[in-house]
Amino acid sequence: MSFLPIPLPIVGDIASRLNGREKPRGDDTTSSAPAPVLGTVASRWRELHGENSWKGLLDPLDPHLRSSIISYGEMVQAAYDAFNTERRSPHCGACFYGYEDLLAGVGVPHHGNNYEVTKFIYATSSLPLPSSFLLLPLPSLPDVWSRESNWMGYVAVATDEGAAALGRRDIVVAWRGTVQNMEWVNDLDFAPVPAAPVLGSAASQHRLAVVHHGFLSMYTSSNKSSEFTKTSARDQVVKEVRRLVELYKDEEVSITICGHSLGRRSTHFQT
């Protein structure tokens, strides 16, 4: 089995490289013709996912790389679009859809052919967080689905059809971000704390590393009384990814972790 974990805030990395790229020398009104694209996404997937730090793919932007970025961006957007933000609903903070109809339900049905959702990710917090982090039903509502947890994203794996098109069995972890931009300033109320809980064996080598307390709490907190967060979001993802890696151990497997905003921070924790 070939195994390659792929962190994807690659979009942010690529964007920063594009914004900081040098302008070509000579007449600015002229540009060289783009190099011909050779191969397919299936044959180039390692290159497209940063094996060579996207050398030669950014200026001009490689068509296959562009397609890949958009594809993963749509999977992250699905986590936003499927999230119930109506506080008057007893299902506020949950997902509108089930595993089988999530991708089609949010309007990206082509992903439904290439990927199968296998696990929902739920998070809670041991801290009192603003609703930009945890959006819960109104306290006056009876019979709510949960009063301490939020749906935070999902794990999906390439179908047989998708694996053939992608060149490997891709496992995707898609994290949802914060949902109320006006409350983002509240994030500043949380001081940085030691990153040891997410560094594992590397903690001793990075004693000064710190992370945002709110992000860390969402990622590592559990609630034994909750049906959805008896284990932390981190442990939910690790368990499911391990299961899928074992299931497809005789195939070439990749892991792609993608997210935006709060979700982007979660991708860093996992990489």
CSV table of C-alpha atoms in Angstrom, one decimal:
chain,number,residue,atom,x,y,z
A,1,MET,CA,0.0,0.0,0.0
A,2,SER,CA,1.3,3.5,-0.9
A,3,PHE,CA,0.2,6.0,1.7
A,4,LEU,CA,0.5,9.8,1.3
A,5,PRO,CA,-1.1,12.2,3.8
A,6,ILE,CA,-2.0,15.4,2.0
A,7,PRO,CA,-2.8,18.5,4.1
A,8,LEU,CA,-5.1,20.8,2.1
A,9,PRO,CA,-4.9,24.1,3.1
A,10,ILE,CA,-2.8,23.8,-0.1
A,11,VAL,CA,-5.2,26.5,-1.4
A,12,GLY,CA,-3.9,29.1,1.0
A,13,ASP,CA,-0.3,28.0,0.4
A,14,ILE,CA,-0.8,28.3,-3.4
A,15,ALA,CA,-2.6,31.6,-3.1
A,16,SER,CA,0.3,33.1,-1.1
A,17,ARG,CA,2.8,31.9,-3.6
A,18,LEU,CA,0.8,33.3,-6.5
A,19,ASN,CA,0.4,36.7,-4.7
A,20,GLY,CA,4.1,36.9,-4.0
A,21,ARG,CA,5.4,35.6,-7.3
A,22,GLU,CA,7.9,37.6,-9.3
A,23,LYS,CA,6.7,39.4,-12.4
A,24,PRO,CA,8.3,38.2,-15.7
A,25,ARG,CA,11.2,40.3,-16.9
A,26,GLY,CA,10.8,42.3,-20.1
A,27,ASP,CA,7.7,43.7,-21.7
A,28,ASP,CA,4.8,43.2,-19.3
A,29,THR,CA,2.3,43.2,-22.2
A,30,THR,CA,3.7,39.9,-23.5
A,31,SER,CA,3.6,36.5,-21.9
A,32,SER,CA,4.9,33.1,-22.9
A,33,ALA,CA,2.4,30.5,-24.0
A,34,PRO,CA,1.4,28.0,-21.2
A,35,ALA,CA,3.2,24.7,-21.4
A,36,PRO,CA,1.2,21.9,-22.7
A,37,VAL,CA,-0.5,19.8,-20.0
A,38,LEU,CA,0.7,16.2,-20.1
A,39,GLY,CA,-0.9,13.2,-18.4
A,40,THR,CA,-4.1,13.1,-16.4
A,41,VAL,CA,-5.2,13.9,-12.9
A,42,ALA,CA,-4.9,10.2,-12.1
A,43,SER,CA,-1.3,10.0,-13.3
A,44,ARG,CA,-0.3,13.4,-11.8
A,45,TRP,CA,-2.0,13.3,-8.4
A,46,ARG,CA,1.2,13.3,-6.3
A,47,GLU,CA,2.5,16.3,-8.2
A,48,LEU,CA,-0.9,18.1,-8.0
A,49,HIS,CA,-0.9,17.6,-4.2
A,50,GLY,CA,2.4,19.2,-3.6
A,51,GLU,CA,5.0,16.5,-3.9
A,52,ASN,CA,7.3,19.0,-5.5
A,53,SER,CA,5.8,22.1,-3.8
A,54,TRP,CA,3.8,22.8,-7.0
A,55,LYS,CA,7.0,23.8,-8.9
A,56,GLY,CA,6.1,24.9,-12.4
A,57,LEU,CA,2.3,24.6,-11.7
A,58,LEU,CA,1.5,28.1,-10.4
A,59,ASP,CA,2.3,30.6,-13.2
A,60,PRO,CA,0.3,30.0,-15.2
A,61,LEU,CA,-2.0,27.9,-13.0
A,62,ASP,CA,-2.0,24.3,-14.1
A,63,PRO,CA,-5.5,23.3,-15.4
A,64,HIS,CA,-5.4,20.0,-13.5
A,65,LEU,CA,-4.3,21.8,-10.3
A,66,ARG,CA,-7.0,24.4,-10.7
A,67,SER,CA,-9.6,21.6,-11.1
A,68,SER,CA,-8.3,19.8,-8.0
A,69,ILE,CA,-8.4,23.0,-5.9
A,70,ILE,CA,-12.0,23.7,-6.9
A,71,SER,CA,-13.0,20.1,-6.3
A,72,TYR,CA,-11.8,20.1,-2.7
A,73,GLY,CA,-13.1,23.6,-2.2
A,74,GLU,CA,-16.6,22.3,-3.1
A,75,MET,CA,-16.3,19.5,-0.6
A,76,VAL,CA,-15.5,22.1,2.1
A,77,GLN,CA,-18.4,24.3,0.9
A,78,ALA,CA,-20.7,21.3,1.3
A,79,ALA,CA,-20.0,21.3,5.0
A,80,TYR,CA,-21.1,24.9,5.2
A,81,ASP,CA,-24.2,24.5,3.0
A,82,ALA,CA,-25.4,21.4,4.9
A,83,PHE,CA,-25.2,23.0,8.3
A,84,ASN,CA,-28.4,24.0,10.0
A,85,THR,CA,-27.9,27.6,11.3
A,86,GLU,CA,-31.5,28.3,12.3
A,87,ARG,CA,-31.5,28.7,16.1
A,88,ARG,CA,-35.3,28.4,16.2
A,89,SER,CA,-35.0,24.8,14.8
A,90,PRO,CA,-34.6,22.0,17.3
A,91,HIS,CA,-32.0,20.6,14.8
A,92,CYS,CA,-29.8,23.8,14.8
A,93,GLY,CA,-26.2,22.8,14.7
A,94,ALA,CA,-26.9,19.5,13.0
A,95,CYS,CA,-26.5,18.4,9.3
A,96,PHE,CA,-29.5,18.7,7.0
A,97,TYR,CA,-28.7,15.5,5.3
A,98,GLY,CA,-27.6,11.9,5.8
A,99,TYR,CA,-24.5,10.2,4.5
A,100,GLU,CA,-26.0,9.1,1.2
A,101,ASP,CA,-27.5,12.4,0.1
A,102,LEU,CA,-25.2,15.0,1.6
A,103,LEU,CA,-23.1,15.8,-1.5
A,104,ALA,CA,-26.0,15.6,-3.9
A,105,GLY,CA,-28.2,17.6,-1.5
A,106,VAL,CA,-25.9,20.6,-1.5
A,107,GLY,CA,-25.6,20.7,-5.2
A,108,VAL,CA,-22.4,18.8,-6.0
A,109,PRO,CA,-23.8,15.6,-7.3
A,110,HIS,CA,-20.7,14.8,-9.4
A,111,HIS,CA,-18.8,14.3,-6.1
A,112,GLY,CA,-21.5,11.7,-5.2
A,113,ASN,CA,-20.2,9.6,-8.0
A,114,ASN,CA,-16.5,9.9,-7.0
A,115,TYR,CA,-16.9,10.0,-3.2
A,116,GLU,CA,-18.9,8.2,-0.5
A,117,VAL,CA,-19.5,9.9,2.9
A,118,THR,CA,-18.6,7.4,5.6
A,119,LYS,CA,-18.6,9.4,8.8
A,120,PHE,CA,-19.9,12.7,10.3
A,121,ILE,CA,-17.7,14.7,12.6
A,122,TYR,CA,-19.1,16.2,15.7
A,123,ALA,CA,-17.5,18.6,18.2
A,124,THR,CA,-18.1,20.1,21.6
A,125,SER,CA,-16.1,22.4,23.9
A,126,SER,CA,-15.1,22.5,27.5
A,127,LEU,CA,-15.0,26.3,27.2
A,128,PRO,CA,-17.9,28.7,26.9
A,129,LEU,CA,-17.6,29.6,23.2
A,130,PRO,CA,-19.5,32.2,21.1
A,131,SER,CA,-22.0,31.0,18.6
A,132,SER,CA,-19.5,31.5,15.8
A,133,PHE,CA,-17.9,28.4,17.2
A,134,LEU,CA,-20.9,26.4,18.6
A,135,LEU,CA,-24.3,27.3,17.3
A,136,LEU,CA,-27.0,25.7,19.4
A,137,PRO,CA,-30.9,25.7,19.4
A,138,LEU,CA,-32.6,28.3,21.5
A,139,PRO,CA,-32.7,27.4,25.2
A,140,SER,CA,-36.5,27.6,25.2
A,141,LEU,CA,-37.0,24.8,22.5
A,142,PRO,CA,-38.0,21.4,23.8
A,143,ASP,CA,-36.8,18.1,22.4
A,144,VAL,CA,-33.7,19.4,20.6
A,145,TRP,CA,-31.2,17.1,18.9
A,146,SER,CA,-28.3,18.3,21.1
A,147,ARG,CA,-27.5,21.1,23.5
A,148,GLU,CA,-23.7,20.7,23.6
A,149,SER,CA,-22.6,19.5,20.2
A,150,ASN,CA,-22.2,20.7,16.6
A,151,TRP,CA,-21.8,18.9,13.3
A,152,MET,CA,-18.3,20.0,12.1
A,153,GLY,CA,-17.8,18.1,8.8
A,154,TYR,CA,-17.4,14.6,7.4
A,155,VAL,CA,-15.1,11.9,6.2
A,156,ALA,CA,-15.5,10.6,2.7
A,157,VAL,CA,-13.6,8.0,0.6
A,158,ALA,CA,-13.3,7.6,-3.1
A,159,THR,CA,-15.7,5.1,-4.7
A,160,ASP,CA,-14.5,2.6,-7.2
A,161,GLU,CA,-15.4,5.0,-10.0
A,162,GLY,CA,-13.7,7.8,-8.2
A,163,ALA,CA,-10.6,5.8,-7.4
A,164,ALA,CA,-10.2,5.0,-11.1
A,165,ALA,CA,-10.5,8.7,-12.1
A,166,LEU,CA,-8.3,9.9,-9.3
A,167,GLY,CA,-5.5,7.3,-9.6
A,168,ARG,CA,-5.8,6.2,-5.9
A,169,ARG,CA,-8.3,5.6,-3.1
A,170,ASP,CA,-8.5,9.2,-1.7
A,171,ILE,CA,-9.8,9.7,1.9
A,172,VAL,CA,-11.1,13.2,2.5
A,173,VAL,CA,-11.6,14.9,5.8
A,174,ALA,CA,-13.6,18.0,5.2
A,175,TRP,CA,-13.9,20.5,8.1
A,176,ARG,CA,-16.6,23.2,8.4
A,177,GLY,CA,-15.5,26.6,9.6
A,178,THR,CA,-17.2,29.3,11.7
A,179,VAL,CA,-20.5,30.5,10.5
A,180,GLN,CA,-21.0,34.0,11.8
A,181,ASN,CA,-18.4,36.4,10.5
A,182,MET,CA,-19.5,39.4,12.6
A,183,GLU,CA,-18.7,37.4,15.8
A,184,TRP,CA,-15.2,36.5,14.6
A,185,VAL,CA,-13.7,39.2,16.7
A,186,ASN,CA,-14.8,37.2,19.8
A,187,ASP,CA,-12.1,34.7,18.8
A,188,LEU,CA,-9.6,37.2,20.1
A,189,ASP,CA,-10.9,36.7,23.7
A,190,PHE,CA,-9.1,33.3,23.9
A,191,ALA,CA,-5.5,33.3,24.8
A,192,PRO,CA,-2.9,30.9,23.2
A,193,VAL,CA,-2.2,27.8,25.2
A,194,PRO,CA,0.5,25.1,24.8
A,195,ALA,CA,0.1,22.9,21.7
A,196,ALA,CA,1.3,19.7,23.4
A,197,PRO,CA,-2.1,18.0,23.3
A,198,VAL,CA,-1.9,17.9,19.4
A,199,LEU,CA,1.8,17.5,19.0
A,200,GLY,CA,2.1,14.0,20.4
A,201,SER,CA,5.7,12.7,20.5
A,202,ALA,CA,6.9,15.9,18.9
A,203,ALA,CA,5.8,18.0,21.9
A,204,SER,CA,9.2,17.8,23.6
A,205,GLN,CA,10.9,19.3,20.6
A,206,HIS,CA,8.5,22.2,20.3
A,207,ARG,CA,8.0,23.3,23.9
A,208,LEU,CA,7.2,26.9,22.9
A,209,ALA,CA,4.5,26.0,20.4
A,210,VAL,CA,1.0,27.4,21.2
A,211,VAL,CA,-2.4,27.2,19.7
A,212,HIS,CA,-5.7,29.2,20.0
A,213,HIS,CA,-7.5,27.9,23.1
A,214,GLY,CA,-10.9,27.9,21.4
A,215,PHE,CA,-9.7,25.9,18.4
A,216,LEU,CA,-7.9,23.4,20.7
A,217,SER,CA,-11.0,23.0,22.8
A,218,MET,CA,-13.3,22.3,19.8
A,219,TYR,CA,-10.8,19.8,18.5
A,220,THR,CA,-10.0,17.8,21.7
A,221,SER,CA,-13.1,18.1,24.0
A,222,SER,CA,-15.5,15.3,24.6
A,223,ASN,CA,-18.7,15.0,26.6
A,224,LYS,CA,-19.6,11.6,28.0
A,225,SER,CA,-23.2,12.4,28.4
A,226,SER,CA,-23.6,13.3,24.7
A,227,GLU,CA,-24.7,10.9,22.0
A,228,PHE,CA,-22.5,12.6,19.5
A,229,THR,CA,-19.3,13.7,21.3
A,230,LYS,CA,-18.5,10.9,23.7
A,231,THR,CA,-15.2,11.1,22.0
A,232,SER,CA,-13.5,14.2,20.7
A,233,ALA,CA,-13.6,15.4,17.1
A,234,ARG,CA,-10.0,14.4,16.8
A,235,ASP,CA,-10.5,10.9,18.0
A,236,GLN,CA,-13.6,10.5,15.7
A,237,VAL,CA,-11.5,11.4,12.7
A,238,VAL,CA,-8.5,9.3,13.6
A,239,LYS,CA,-10.7,6.2,14.2
A,240,GLU,CA,-12.5,6.5,10.9
A,241,VAL,CA,-9.4,7.2,8.9
A,242,ARG,CA,-7.6,4.2,10.4
A,243,ARG,CA,-10.6,2.1,9.6
A,244,LEU,CA,-10.6,3.2,5.9
A,245,VAL,CA,-6.8,2.8,5.6
A,246,GLU,CA,-7.1,-0.8,6.9
A,247,LEU,CA,-10.1,-1.5,4.6
A,248,TYR,CA,-8.1,-0.4,1.5
A,249,LYS,CA,-4.6,-1.5,2.7
A,250,ASP,CA,-4.0,-3.3,-0.6
A,251,GLU,CA,-4.6,-0.2,-2.7
A,252,GLU,CA,-2.8,3.1,-3.1
A,253,VAL,CA,-4.3,5.4,-0.5
A,254,SER,CA,-4.1,9.2,0.1
A,255,ILE,CA,-5.5,11.3,2.9
A,256,THR,CA,-6.6,14.8,2.0
A,257,ILE,CA,-7.5,17.1,4.9
A,258,CYS,CA,-9.3,20.3,3.9
A,259,GLY,CA,-11.1,23.2,5.6
A,260,HIS,CA,-11.7,26.9,5.8
A,261,SER,CA,-11.5,29.3,8.8
A,262,LEU,CA,-12.0,27.3,11.9
A,263,GLY,CA,-11.8,24.2,9.7
A,264,ARG,CA,-8.5,25.3,8.2
A,265,ARG,CA,-7.0,25.4,11.8
A,266,SER,CA,-8.3,21.9,12.3
A,267,THR,CA,-6.4,20.7,9.2
A,268,HIS,CA,-3.2,22.0,10.8
A,269,PHE,CA,-3.8,20.1,14.0
A,270,GLN,CA,-4.1,16.9,12.0
A,271,THR,CA,-1.0,17.4,9.9
